[in-house]
mmCIF file of C-alpha atoms in Angstrom:
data_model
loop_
_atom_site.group_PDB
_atom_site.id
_atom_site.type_symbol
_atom_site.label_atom_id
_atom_site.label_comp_id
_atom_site.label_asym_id
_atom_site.label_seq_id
_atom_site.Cartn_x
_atom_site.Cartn_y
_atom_site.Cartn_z
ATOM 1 C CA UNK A 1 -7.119 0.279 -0.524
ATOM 2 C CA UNK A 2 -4.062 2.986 -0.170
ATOM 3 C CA UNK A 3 -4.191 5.672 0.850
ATOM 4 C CA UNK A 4 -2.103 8.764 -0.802
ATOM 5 C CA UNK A 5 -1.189 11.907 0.837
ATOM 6 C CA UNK A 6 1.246 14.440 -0.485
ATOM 7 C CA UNK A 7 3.066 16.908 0.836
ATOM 8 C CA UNK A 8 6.032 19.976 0.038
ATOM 9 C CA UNK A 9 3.902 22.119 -2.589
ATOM 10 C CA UNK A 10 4.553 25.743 -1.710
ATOM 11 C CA UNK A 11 5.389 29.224 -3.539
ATOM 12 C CA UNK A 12 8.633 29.261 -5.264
ATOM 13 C CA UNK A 13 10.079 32.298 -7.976
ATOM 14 C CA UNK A 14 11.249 30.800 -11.571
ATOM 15 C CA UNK A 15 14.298 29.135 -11.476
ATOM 16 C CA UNK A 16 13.773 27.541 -8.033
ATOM 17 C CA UNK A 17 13.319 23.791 -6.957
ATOM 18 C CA UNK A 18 11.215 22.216 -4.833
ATOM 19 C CA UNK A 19 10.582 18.535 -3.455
ATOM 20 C CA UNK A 20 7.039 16.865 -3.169
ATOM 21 C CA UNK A 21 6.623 13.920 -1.295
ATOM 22 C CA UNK A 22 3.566 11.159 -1.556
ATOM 23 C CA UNK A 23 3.146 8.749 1.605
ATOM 24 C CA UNK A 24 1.476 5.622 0.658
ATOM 25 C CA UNK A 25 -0.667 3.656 3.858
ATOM 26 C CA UNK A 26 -2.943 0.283 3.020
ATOM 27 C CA UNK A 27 -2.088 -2.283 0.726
ATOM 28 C CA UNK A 28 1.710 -3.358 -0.191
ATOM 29 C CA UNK A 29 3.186 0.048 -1.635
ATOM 30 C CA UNK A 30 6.170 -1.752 -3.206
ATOM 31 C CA UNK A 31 3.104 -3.360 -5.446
ATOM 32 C CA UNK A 32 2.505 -0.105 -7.005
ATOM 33 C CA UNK A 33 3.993 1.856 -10.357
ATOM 34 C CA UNK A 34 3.452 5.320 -8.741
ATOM 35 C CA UNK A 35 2.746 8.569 -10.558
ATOM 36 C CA UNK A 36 2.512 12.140 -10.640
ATOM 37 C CA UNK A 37 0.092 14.319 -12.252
ATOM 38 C CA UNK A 38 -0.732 18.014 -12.531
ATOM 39 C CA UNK A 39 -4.113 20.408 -13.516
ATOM 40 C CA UNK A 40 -3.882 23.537 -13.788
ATOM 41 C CA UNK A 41 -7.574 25.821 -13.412
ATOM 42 C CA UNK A 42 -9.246 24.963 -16.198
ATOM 43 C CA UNK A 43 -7.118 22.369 -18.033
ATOM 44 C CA UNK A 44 -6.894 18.467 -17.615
ATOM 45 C CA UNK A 45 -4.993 16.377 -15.524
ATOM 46 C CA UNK A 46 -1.732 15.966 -17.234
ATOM 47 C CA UNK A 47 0.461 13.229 -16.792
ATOM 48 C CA UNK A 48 3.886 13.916 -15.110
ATOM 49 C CA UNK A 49 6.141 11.059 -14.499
ATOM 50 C CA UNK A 50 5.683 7.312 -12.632
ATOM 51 C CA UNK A 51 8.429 5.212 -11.528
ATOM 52 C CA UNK A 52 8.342 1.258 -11.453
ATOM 53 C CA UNK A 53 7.509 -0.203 -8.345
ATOM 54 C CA UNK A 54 11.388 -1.323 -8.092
ATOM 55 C CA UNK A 55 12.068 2.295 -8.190
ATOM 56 C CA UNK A 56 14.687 0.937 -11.356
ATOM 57 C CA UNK A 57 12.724 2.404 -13.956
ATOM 58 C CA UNK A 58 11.023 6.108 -14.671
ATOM 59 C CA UNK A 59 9.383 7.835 -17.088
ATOM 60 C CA UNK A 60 8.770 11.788 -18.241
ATOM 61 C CA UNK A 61 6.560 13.920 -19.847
ATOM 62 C CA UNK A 62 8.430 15.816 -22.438
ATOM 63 C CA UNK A 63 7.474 19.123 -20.499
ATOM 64 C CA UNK A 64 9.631 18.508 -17.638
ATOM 65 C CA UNK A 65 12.030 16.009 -18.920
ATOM 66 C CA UNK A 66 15.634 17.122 -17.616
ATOM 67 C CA UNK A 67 14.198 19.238 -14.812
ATOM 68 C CA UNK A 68 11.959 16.669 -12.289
ATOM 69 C CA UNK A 69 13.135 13.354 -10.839
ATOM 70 C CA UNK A 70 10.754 11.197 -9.191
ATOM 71 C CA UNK A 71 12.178 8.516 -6.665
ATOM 72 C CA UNK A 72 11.009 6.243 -4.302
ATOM 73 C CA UNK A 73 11.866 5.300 -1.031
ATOM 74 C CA UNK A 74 9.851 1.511 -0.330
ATOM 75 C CA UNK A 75 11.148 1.176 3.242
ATOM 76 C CA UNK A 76 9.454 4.722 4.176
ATOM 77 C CA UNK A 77 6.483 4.287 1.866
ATOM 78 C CA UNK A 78 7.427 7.210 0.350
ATOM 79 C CA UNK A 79 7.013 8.975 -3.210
ATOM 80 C CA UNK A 80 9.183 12.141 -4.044
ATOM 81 C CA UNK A 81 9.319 14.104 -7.041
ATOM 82 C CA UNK A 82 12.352 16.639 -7.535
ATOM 83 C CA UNK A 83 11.570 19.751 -9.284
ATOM 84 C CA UNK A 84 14.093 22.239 -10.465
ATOM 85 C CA UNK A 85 14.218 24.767 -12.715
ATOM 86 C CA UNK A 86 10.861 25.590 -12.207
ATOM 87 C CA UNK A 87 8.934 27.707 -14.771
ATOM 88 C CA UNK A 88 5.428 29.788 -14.158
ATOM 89 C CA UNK A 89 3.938 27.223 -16.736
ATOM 90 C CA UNK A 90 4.680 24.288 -14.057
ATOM 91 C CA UNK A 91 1.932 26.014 -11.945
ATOM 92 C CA UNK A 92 -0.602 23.583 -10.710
ATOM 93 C CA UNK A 93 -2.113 21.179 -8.083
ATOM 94 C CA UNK A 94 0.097 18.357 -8.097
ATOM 95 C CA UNK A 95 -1.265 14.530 -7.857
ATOM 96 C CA UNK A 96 0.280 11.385 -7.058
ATOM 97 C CA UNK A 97 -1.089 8.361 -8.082
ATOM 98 C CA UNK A 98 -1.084 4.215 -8.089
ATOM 99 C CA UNK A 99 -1.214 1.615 -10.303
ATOM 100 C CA UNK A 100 0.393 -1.676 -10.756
ATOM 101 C CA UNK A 101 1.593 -1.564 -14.855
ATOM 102 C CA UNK A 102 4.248 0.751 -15.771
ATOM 103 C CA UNK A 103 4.460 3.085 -17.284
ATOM 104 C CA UNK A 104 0.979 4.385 -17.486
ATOM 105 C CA UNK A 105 0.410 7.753 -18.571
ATOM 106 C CA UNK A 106 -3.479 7.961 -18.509
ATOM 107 C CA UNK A 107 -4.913 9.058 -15.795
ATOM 108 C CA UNK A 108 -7.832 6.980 -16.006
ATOM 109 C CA UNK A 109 -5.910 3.933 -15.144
ATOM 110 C CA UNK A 110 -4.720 4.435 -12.094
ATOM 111 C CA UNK A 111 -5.993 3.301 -8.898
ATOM 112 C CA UNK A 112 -5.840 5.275 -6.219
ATOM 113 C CA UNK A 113 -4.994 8.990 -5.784
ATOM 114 C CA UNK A 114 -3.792 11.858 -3.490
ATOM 115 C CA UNK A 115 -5.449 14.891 -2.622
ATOM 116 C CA UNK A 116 -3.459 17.081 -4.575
ATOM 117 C CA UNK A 117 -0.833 20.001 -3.253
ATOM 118 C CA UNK A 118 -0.501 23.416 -4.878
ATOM 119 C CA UNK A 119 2.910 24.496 -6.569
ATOM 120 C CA UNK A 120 2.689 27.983 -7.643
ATOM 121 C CA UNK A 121 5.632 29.299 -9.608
ATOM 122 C CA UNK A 122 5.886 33.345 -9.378
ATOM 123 C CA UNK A 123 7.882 35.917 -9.387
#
């Protein structure tokens, strides 16, 4: 079992950045391809990004390509995902996620998964 939690969603105005963190507990996180997703009311859970368990390796959705990093940090058990340049369309609960292939970008096969934390892009 792991358990996700994530943290750093907030209210930010277009053009701003924020950072979202995921803290992995349980099982071996250095295992684990990580990923982010987002859903917005009424729409599916979209893929994000994931980043190899080595941290040597990432992968975007076109949608954000350019603007959000994701990174790991193994020794703290940690998750992040950078977002600048924010847009109102990036509006969403935000997801991380595990699973041990890479990259993955269906949501359906991943393992375990956060609560979720709110990023709302406004003016």
């Amino acid at each position: 079992q792991v358990r996700l939690v994530e943290s750093g969603g907030g209210l930010v105005q277009p053009g701003g950045s924020l950072r979202l963190s995921c803290a992995a507990s349980g099982r071996t996180f250095s295992n684990y391809a990580m990923g982010w997703f987002r859903q917005a009311p009424g729409k599916e859970r979209d893929f994000v990004a994931c980043i190899m368990w080595s941290g040597t390796r990432t992968y975007y959705a076109d949608s954000v390509k350019g603007r959000f990093t994701t990174s790991r940090d193994n020794a703290k058990n940690t998750v992040y995902l950078q977002m600048n340049s924010l847009k109102p369309e990036d509006t969403a609960v935000y997801y991380c996620a595990a699973v041990r292939d890479f990259p993955v970008v269906a949501a359906a096969g991943y393992e375990y998964w956060g609560q979720g934390t709110q990023v709302t892009v406004s003016p």
